[in-house]
PDB file of C-alpha atoms in Angstrom:
ATOM      1  CA  MET K   1    -101.282 177.147 -45.193  1.00 55.00           C
ATOM      2  CA  THR K   2     -99.695 179.181 -47.938  1.00 72.00           C
ATOM      3  CA  VAL K   3     -96.365 177.395 -47.460  1.00 68.00           C
ATOM      4  CA  LEU K   4     -98.146 174.041 -47.583  1.00 65.00           C
ATOM      5  CA  GLY K   5    -100.115 175.129 -50.658  1.00 67.00           C
ATOM      6  CA  SER K   6     -96.903 176.305 -52.290  1.00 73.00           C
ATOM      7  CA  ILE K   7     -95.158 172.987 -51.563  1.00 71.00           C
ATOM      8  CA  ALA K   8     -98.178 171.021 -52.806  1.00 67.00           C
ATOM      9  CA  GLY K   9     -98.260 173.118 -56.004  1.00 71.00           C
ATOM     10  CA  ALA K  10     -94.537 172.562 -56.587  1.00 67.00           C
ATOM     11  CA  LEU K  11     -94.914 168.861 -55.883  1.00 68.00           C
ATOM     12  CA  ALA K  12     -97.866 168.574 -58.285  1.00 70.00           C
ATOM     13  CA  THR K  13     -95.941 170.451 -60.988  1.00 77.00           C
ATOM     14  CA  THR K  14     -92.887 168.229 -60.477  1.00 74.00           C
ATOM     15  CA  LEU K  15     -95.029 165.092 -60.547  1.00 68.00           C
ATOM     16  CA  ALA K  16     -96.750 166.261 -63.763  1.00 71.00           C
ATOM     17  CA  ALA K  17     -93.332 166.912 -65.344  1.00 69.00           C
ATOM     18  CA  ILE K  18     -92.102 163.450 -64.322  1.00 71.00           C
ATOM     19  CA  ILE K  19     -95.221 161.814 -65.754  1.00 74.00           C
ATOM     20  CA  ALA K  20     -94.969 163.809 -69.006  1.00 71.00           C
ATOM     21  CA  GLY K  21     -91.258 162.991 -69.314  1.00 71.00           C
ATOM     22  CA  THR K  22     -91.921 159.310 -68.681  1.00 75.00           C
ATOM     23  CA  ILE K  23     -94.675 159.224 -71.290  1.00 77.00           C
ATOM     24  CA  ALA K  24     -92.439 160.988 -73.824  1.00 73.00           C
ATOM     25  CA  PHE K  25     -89.583 158.566 -73.063  1.00 74.00           C
ATOM     26  CA  LEU K  26     -91.795 155.494 -73.406  1.00 73.00           C
ATOM     27  CA  SER K  27     -93.333 156.858 -76.594  1.00 77.00           C
ATOM     28  CA  ALA K  28     -89.873 157.409 -78.118  1.00 72.00           C
ATOM     29  CA  ILE K  29     -88.767 153.890 -77.218  1.00 72.00           C
ATOM     30  CA  LEU K  30     -91.953 152.298 -78.519  1.00 72.00           C
ATOM     31  CA  SER K  31     -91.928 154.205 -81.826  1.00 77.00           C
ATOM     32  CA  LYS K  32     -88.247 153.327 -82.402  1.00 72.00           C
ATOM     33  CA  GLU K  33     -88.907 149.681 -81.626  1.00 75.00           C
ATOM     34  CA  GLN K  34     -91.934 149.701 -83.928  1.00 78.00           C
ATOM     35  CA  LYS K  35     -89.762 151.038 -86.744  1.00 78.00           C
ATOM     36  CA  THR K  36     -87.110 148.400 -86.032  1.00 79.00           C
ATOM     37  CA  SER K  37     -89.776 145.689 -86.231  1.00 80.00           C
ATOM     38  CA  GLU K  38     -90.982 147.115 -89.561  1.00 84.00           C
ATOM     39  CA  PHE K  39     -87.409 147.003 -90.910  1.00 87.00           C
ATOM     40  CA  ARG K  40     -86.997 143.437 -89.645  1.00 85.00           C
ATOM     41  CA  GLN K  41     -90.261 142.418 -91.350  1.00 88.00           C
ATOM     42  CA  SER K  42     -89.014 143.968 -94.590  1.00 90.00           C
ATOM     43  CA  TRP K  43     -85.737 142.037 -94.144  1.00 90.00           C
ATOM     44  CA  ILE K  44     -87.707 138.811 -93.702  1.00 92.00           C
ATOM     45  CA  ASP K  45     -89.767 139.472 -96.841  1.00 94.00           C
ATOM     46  CA  SER K  46     -86.663 140.283 -98.894  1.00 95.00           C
ATOM     47  CA  LEU K  47     -84.825 137.218 -97.647  1.00 95.00           C
ATOM     48  CA  ARG K  48     -87.819 135.028 -98.499  1.00 96.00           C
ATOM     49  CA  ASN K  49     -87.977 136.487-102.031  1.00 97.00           C
ATOM     50  CA  ASP K  50     -84.243 136.066-102.634  1.00 97.00           C
ATOM     51  CA  LEU K  51     -84.281 132.495-101.338  1.00 97.00           C
ATOM     52  CA  ALA K  52     -87.189 131.721-103.671  1.00 96.00           C
ATOM     53  CA  ASP K  53     -85.384 133.323-106.625  1.00 95.00           C
ATOM     54  CA  PHE K  54     -82.150 131.469-105.935  1.00 95.00           C
ATOM     55  CA  VAL K  55     -83.770 128.083-105.335  1.00 95.00           C
ATOM     56  CA  GLY K  56     -86.154 128.479-108.278  1.00 93.00           C
ATOM     57  CA  GLU K  57     -83.481 129.536-110.768  1.00 90.00           C
ATOM     58  CA  THR K  58     -81.092 126.865-109.549  1.00 88.00           C
ATOM     59  CA  ALA K  59     -83.713 124.137-109.708  1.00 87.00           C
ATOM     60  CA  VAL K  60     -84.755 125.054-113.234  1.00 83.00           C
ATOM     61  CA  LEU K  61     -81.257 125.617-114.617  1.00 79.00           C
ATOM     62  CA  VAL K  62     -79.574 122.665-113.019  1.00 75.00           C
ATOM     63  CA  ALA K  63     -82.469 120.299-113.751  1.00 70.00           C
ATOM     64  CA  TYR K  64     -82.527 121.502-117.361  1.00 67.00           C
ATOM     65  CA  GLY K  65     -78.773 121.099-117.670  1.00 65.00           C
ATOM     66  CA  ILE K  66     -78.841 117.608-116.213  1.00 66.00           C
ATOM     67  CA  ASP K  67     -81.801 116.610-118.372  1.00 60.00           C
ATOM     68  CA  LYS K  68     -80.114 117.826-121.553  1.00 61.00           C
ATOM     69  CA  GLY K  69     -76.764 116.344-120.560  1.00 62.00           C
ATOM     70  CA  GLN K  70     -75.179 119.793-120.888  1.00 57.00           C
ATOM     71  CA  LEU K  71     -74.276 120.548-117.314  1.00 60.00           C
ATOM     72  CA  GLY K  72     -71.638 117.899-116.881  1.00 58.00           C
ATOM     73  CA  ALA K  73     -70.418 117.773-120.496  1.00 62.00           C
ATOM     74  CA  ASP K  74     -69.708 121.405-121.291  1.00 69.00           C
ATOM     75  CA  LEU K  75     -70.332 123.570-118.256  1.00 69.00           C
ATOM     76  CA  THR K  76     -69.013 126.775-119.854  1.00 74.00           C
ATOM     77  CA  ALA K  77     -71.296 126.451-122.880  1.00 78.00           C
ATOM     78  CA  PHE K  78     -74.264 125.724-120.619  1.00 74.00           C
ATOM     79  CA  LEU K  79     -73.590 128.743-118.390  1.00 75.00           C
ATOM     80  CA  ASP K  80     -73.135 130.985-121.435  1.00 80.00           C
ATOM     81  CA  ALA K  81     -76.388 129.745-122.952  1.00 80.00           C
ATOM     82  CA  HIS K  82     -78.270 130.479-119.715  1.00 80.00           C
ATOM     83  CA  TYR K  83     -76.447 133.648-118.742  1.00 86.00           C
ATOM     84  CA  ASP K  84     -79.506 135.618-117.559  1.00 90.00           C
ATOM     85  CA  GLY K  85     -80.757 132.866-115.272  1.00 87.00           C
ATOM     86  CA  VAL K  86     -77.301 132.252-113.865  1.00 86.00           C
ATOM     87  CA  CYS K  87     -76.871 135.994-113.206  1.00 90.00           C
ATOM     88  CA  LYS K  88     -80.251 136.155-111.486  1.00 94.00           C
ATOM     89  CA  ALA K  89     -79.363 133.185-109.249  1.00 92.00           C
ATOM     90  CA  ALA K  90     -75.904 134.629-108.477  1.00 93.00           C
ATOM     91  CA  ALA K  91     -77.354 138.031-107.584  1.00 96.00           C
ATOM     92  CA  ALA K  92     -79.960 136.451-105.285  1.00 96.00           C
ATOM     93  CA  TYR K  93     -77.253 134.284-103.704  1.00 96.00           C
ATOM     94  CA  HIS K  94     -75.066 137.286-102.931  1.00 96.00           C
ATOM     95  CA  ARG K  95     -77.971 139.368-101.600  1.00 97.00           C
ATOM     96  CA  ILE K  96     -78.753 136.480 -99.246  1.00 97.00           C
ATOM     97  CA  LEU K  97     -75.116 136.302 -98.113  1.00 96.00           C
ATOM     98  CA  LEU K  98     -75.118 140.019 -97.341  1.00 96.00           C
ATOM     99  CA  ARG K  99     -78.273 139.702 -95.229  1.00 95.00           C
ATOM    100  CA  LEU K 100     -77.161 136.794 -93.092  1.00 95.00           C
ATOM    101  CA  ASN K 101     -74.975 136.694 -90.002  1.00 94.00           C
ATOM    102  CA  PRO K 102     -72.127 134.175 -90.485  1.00 94.00           C
ATOM    103  CA  VAL K 103     -72.404 132.940 -86.896  1.00 95.00           C
ATOM    104  CA  GLU K 104     -76.161 133.009 -86.343  1.00 94.00           C
ATOM    105  CA  HIS K 105     -77.126 131.624 -89.771  1.00 96.00           C
ATOM    106  CA  LYS K 106     -74.315 129.117 -90.291  1.00 96.00           C
ATOM    107  CA  GLU K 107     -76.575 126.226 -91.355  1.00 96.00           C
ATOM    108  CA  LEU K 108     -78.346 128.189 -94.071  1.00 96.00           C
ATOM    109  CA  LEU K 109     -75.085 129.666 -95.350  1.00 96.00           C
ATOM    110  CA  GLY K 110     -73.536 126.200 -95.556  1.00 96.00           C
ATOM    111  CA  SER K 111     -76.402 124.717 -97.541  1.00 96.00           C
ATOM    112  CA  LEU K 112     -76.479 127.771 -99.821  1.00 96.00           C
ATOM    113  CA  ARG K 113     -72.779 127.387-100.547  1.00 95.00           C
ATOM    114  CA  ILE K 114     -73.252 123.737-101.531  1.00 94.00           C
ATOM    115  CA  ALA K 115     -76.108 124.727-103.858  1.00 93.00           C
ATOM    116  CA  TYR K 116     -74.116 127.606-105.356  1.00 92.00           C
ATOM    117  CA  LEU K 117     -71.195 125.302-106.109  1.00 90.00           C
ATOM    118  CA  LEU K 118     -73.488 123.328-108.422  1.00 84.00           C
ATOM    119  CA  TYR K 119     -72.907 126.145-110.919  1.00 78.00           C
ATOM    120  CA  ALA K 120     -69.209 125.305-110.842  1.00 78.00           C
ATOM    121  CA  GLY K 121     -69.992 121.671-111.586  1.00 75.00           C
ATOM    122  CA  GLU K 122     -69.179 120.587-108.044  1.00 81.00           C
ATOM    123  CA  GLY K 123     -71.229 118.065-106.155  1.00 77.00           C
ATOM    124  CA  GLU K 124     -73.355 115.244-107.451  1.00 78.00           C
ATOM    125  CA  LEU K 125     -75.156 116.436-110.565  1.00 73.00           C
ATOM    126  CA  THR K 126     -78.192 114.207-110.574  1.00 78.00           C
ATOM    127  CA  THR K 127     -81.745 115.447-110.346  1.00 79.00           C
ATOM    128  CA  VAL K 128     -82.299 113.698-107.010  1.00 84.00           C
ATOM    129  CA  ALA K 129     -79.059 115.026-105.490  1.00 85.00           C
ATOM    130  CA  VAL K 130     -79.805 118.593-106.627  1.00 85.00           C
ATOM    131  CA  GLU K 131     -83.339 118.387-105.226  1.00 89.00           C
ATOM    132  CA  GLN K 132     -81.908 117.246-101.883  1.00 93.00           C
ATOM    133  CA  VAL K 133     -79.431 120.147-101.823  1.00 93.00           C
ATOM    134  CA  LEU K 134     -82.187 122.648-102.606  1.00 94.00           C
ATOM    135  CA  GLU K 135     -84.573 121.091-100.057  1.00 96.00           C
ATOM    136  CA  LYS K 136     -81.859 121.607 -97.431  1.00 97.00           C
ATOM    137  CA  VAL K 137     -81.585 125.285 -98.442  1.00 96.00           C
ATOM    138  CA  VAL K 138     -85.364 125.662 -98.149  1.00 96.00           C
ATOM    139  CA  ALA K 139     -85.501 123.858 -94.784  1.00 97.00           C
ATOM    140  CA  ASN K 140     -82.664 125.960 -93.337  1.00 96.00           C
ATOM    141  CA  GLY K 141     -84.249 129.092 -94.796  1.00 96.00           C
ATOM    142  CA  GLN K 142     -87.548 128.270 -93.110  1.00 96.00           C
ATOM    143  CA  VAL K 143     -85.770 127.940 -89.752  1.00 96.00           C
ATOM    144  CA  VAL K 144     -84.196 131.396 -90.146  1.00 95.00           C
ATOM    145  CA  LEU K 145     -87.459 132.965 -91.320  1.00 94.00           C
ATOM    146  CA  LYS K 146     -89.414 131.422 -88.425  1.00 94.00           C
ATOM    147  CA  THR K 147     -86.838 132.570 -85.867  1.00 91.00           C
ATOM    148  CA  GLU K 148     -86.908 136.108 -87.214  1.00 88.00           C
ATOM    149  CA  TRP K 149     -90.714 136.129 -87.357  1.00 87.00           C
ATOM    150  CA  LYS K 150     -90.838 135.108 -83.692  1.00 87.00           C
ATOM    151  CA  ARG K 151     -88.505 138.006 -82.919  1.00 82.00           C
ATOM    152  CA  VAL K 152     -90.824 140.425 -84.742  1.00 79.00           C
ATOM    153  CA  LYS K 153     -93.873 138.994 -82.970  1.00 79.00           C
ATOM    154  CA  ARG K 154     -92.252 139.223 -79.539  1.00 76.00           C
ATOM    155  CA  GLY K 155     -90.832 142.677 -80.184  1.00 70.00           C
ATOM    156  CA  GLU K 156     -87.341 144.047 -79.885  1.00 66.00           C
ATOM    157  CA  ALA K 157     -85.571 143.753 -76.532  1.00 69.00           C
ATOM    158  CA  ALA K 158     -86.130 147.374 -75.495  1.00 68.00           C
ATOM    159  CA  TYR K 159     -89.832 147.101 -76.332  1.00 66.00           C
ATOM    160  CA  PHE K 160     -90.131 143.838 -74.415  1.00 67.00           C
ATOM    161  CA  LEU K 161     -88.396 145.283 -71.331  1.00 73.00           C
ATOM    162  CA  THR K 162     -90.340 148.554 -71.501  1.00 71.00           C
ATOM    163  CA  LYS K 163     -93.654 146.757 -71.847  1.00 69.00           C
ATOM    164  CA  TYR K 164     -93.118 144.514 -68.837  1.00 75.00           C
ATOM    165  CA  GLY K 165     -91.384 147.234 -66.825  1.00 74.00           C
ATOM    166  CA  ALA K 166     -94.393 149.509 -67.314  1.00 71.00           C
ATOM    167  CA  LEU K 167     -96.704 146.669 -66.325  1.00 72.00           C
ATOM    168  CA  LEU K 168     -94.741 146.097 -63.094  1.00 76.00           C
ATOM    169  CA  VAL K 169     -94.828 149.804 -62.246  1.00 74.00           C
ATOM    170  CA  ALA K 170     -98.590 149.925 -62.913  1.00 70.00           C
ATOM    171  CA  LEU K 171     -99.204 146.848 -60.745  1.00 74.00           C
ATOM    172  CA  PHE K 172     -97.038 148.279 -57.969  1.00 73.00           C
ATOM    173  CA  ALA K 173     -98.918 151.592 -58.125  1.00 68.00           C
ATOM    174  CA  LEU K 174    -102.263 149.782 -58.072  1.00 70.00           C
ATOM    175  CA  ALA K 175    -101.207 147.693 -55.067  1.00 75.00           C
ATOM    176  CA  LYS K 176    -100.036 150.836 -53.270  1.00 70.00           C
ATOM    177  CA  LEU K 177    -103.325 152.555 -54.056  1.00 63.00           C
ATOM    178  CA  VAL K 178    -105.307 149.588 -52.721  1.00 72.00           C
ATOM    179  CA  LEU K 179    -103.202 149.584 -49.521  1.00 74.00           C
ATOM    180  CA  LEU K 180    -103.699 153.344 -49.047  1.00 69.00           C
ATOM    181  CA  TRP K 181    -107.414 153.049 -49.709  1.00 74.00           C
ATOM    182  CA  SER K 182    -107.839 150.181 -47.275  1.00 76.00           C
ATOM    183  CA  GLY K 183    -106.108 152.221 -44.581  1.00 66.00           C
ATOM    184  CA  ARG K 184    -102.996 150.097 -44.105  1.00 58.00           C
TER     185      ARG K 184
END
């Protein structure tokens, strides 16, 4: 009996260590994935703010320039006269570029580039045409923001796999317990 008691004690200690290690491992993964989701949410919020700044500044400046007949006539004078707004739009534009993946966010980057070129006097400089360009930026931005929000909601890949892996293990253990209890 003492040998059996010794083996049972060692087995219980080993099992407790495995359970504690598993809990620590899962906790580390889940806390890291939680932090990643927080960073992704912050990224989404910053992207939304920069898109709003860029579109807002561009809409106001370009519409004002078209309305006053300054944008097409003397672009340099117009840009000089509205230096702060142009700088704000350019800074937002470049922050957006640095946040986006050139492959994954190709549509948004393309529409942003077309809108940014308005400042160089390129493209059709009518109020309707500018509104269409900016609506395309907003629409493409909404697609990116929605995709990223879904990713945050679902959780990062490691979290997703850990969550469902733990569920499978728990269901397997429950099924095994039911089988043992029923005598099979």
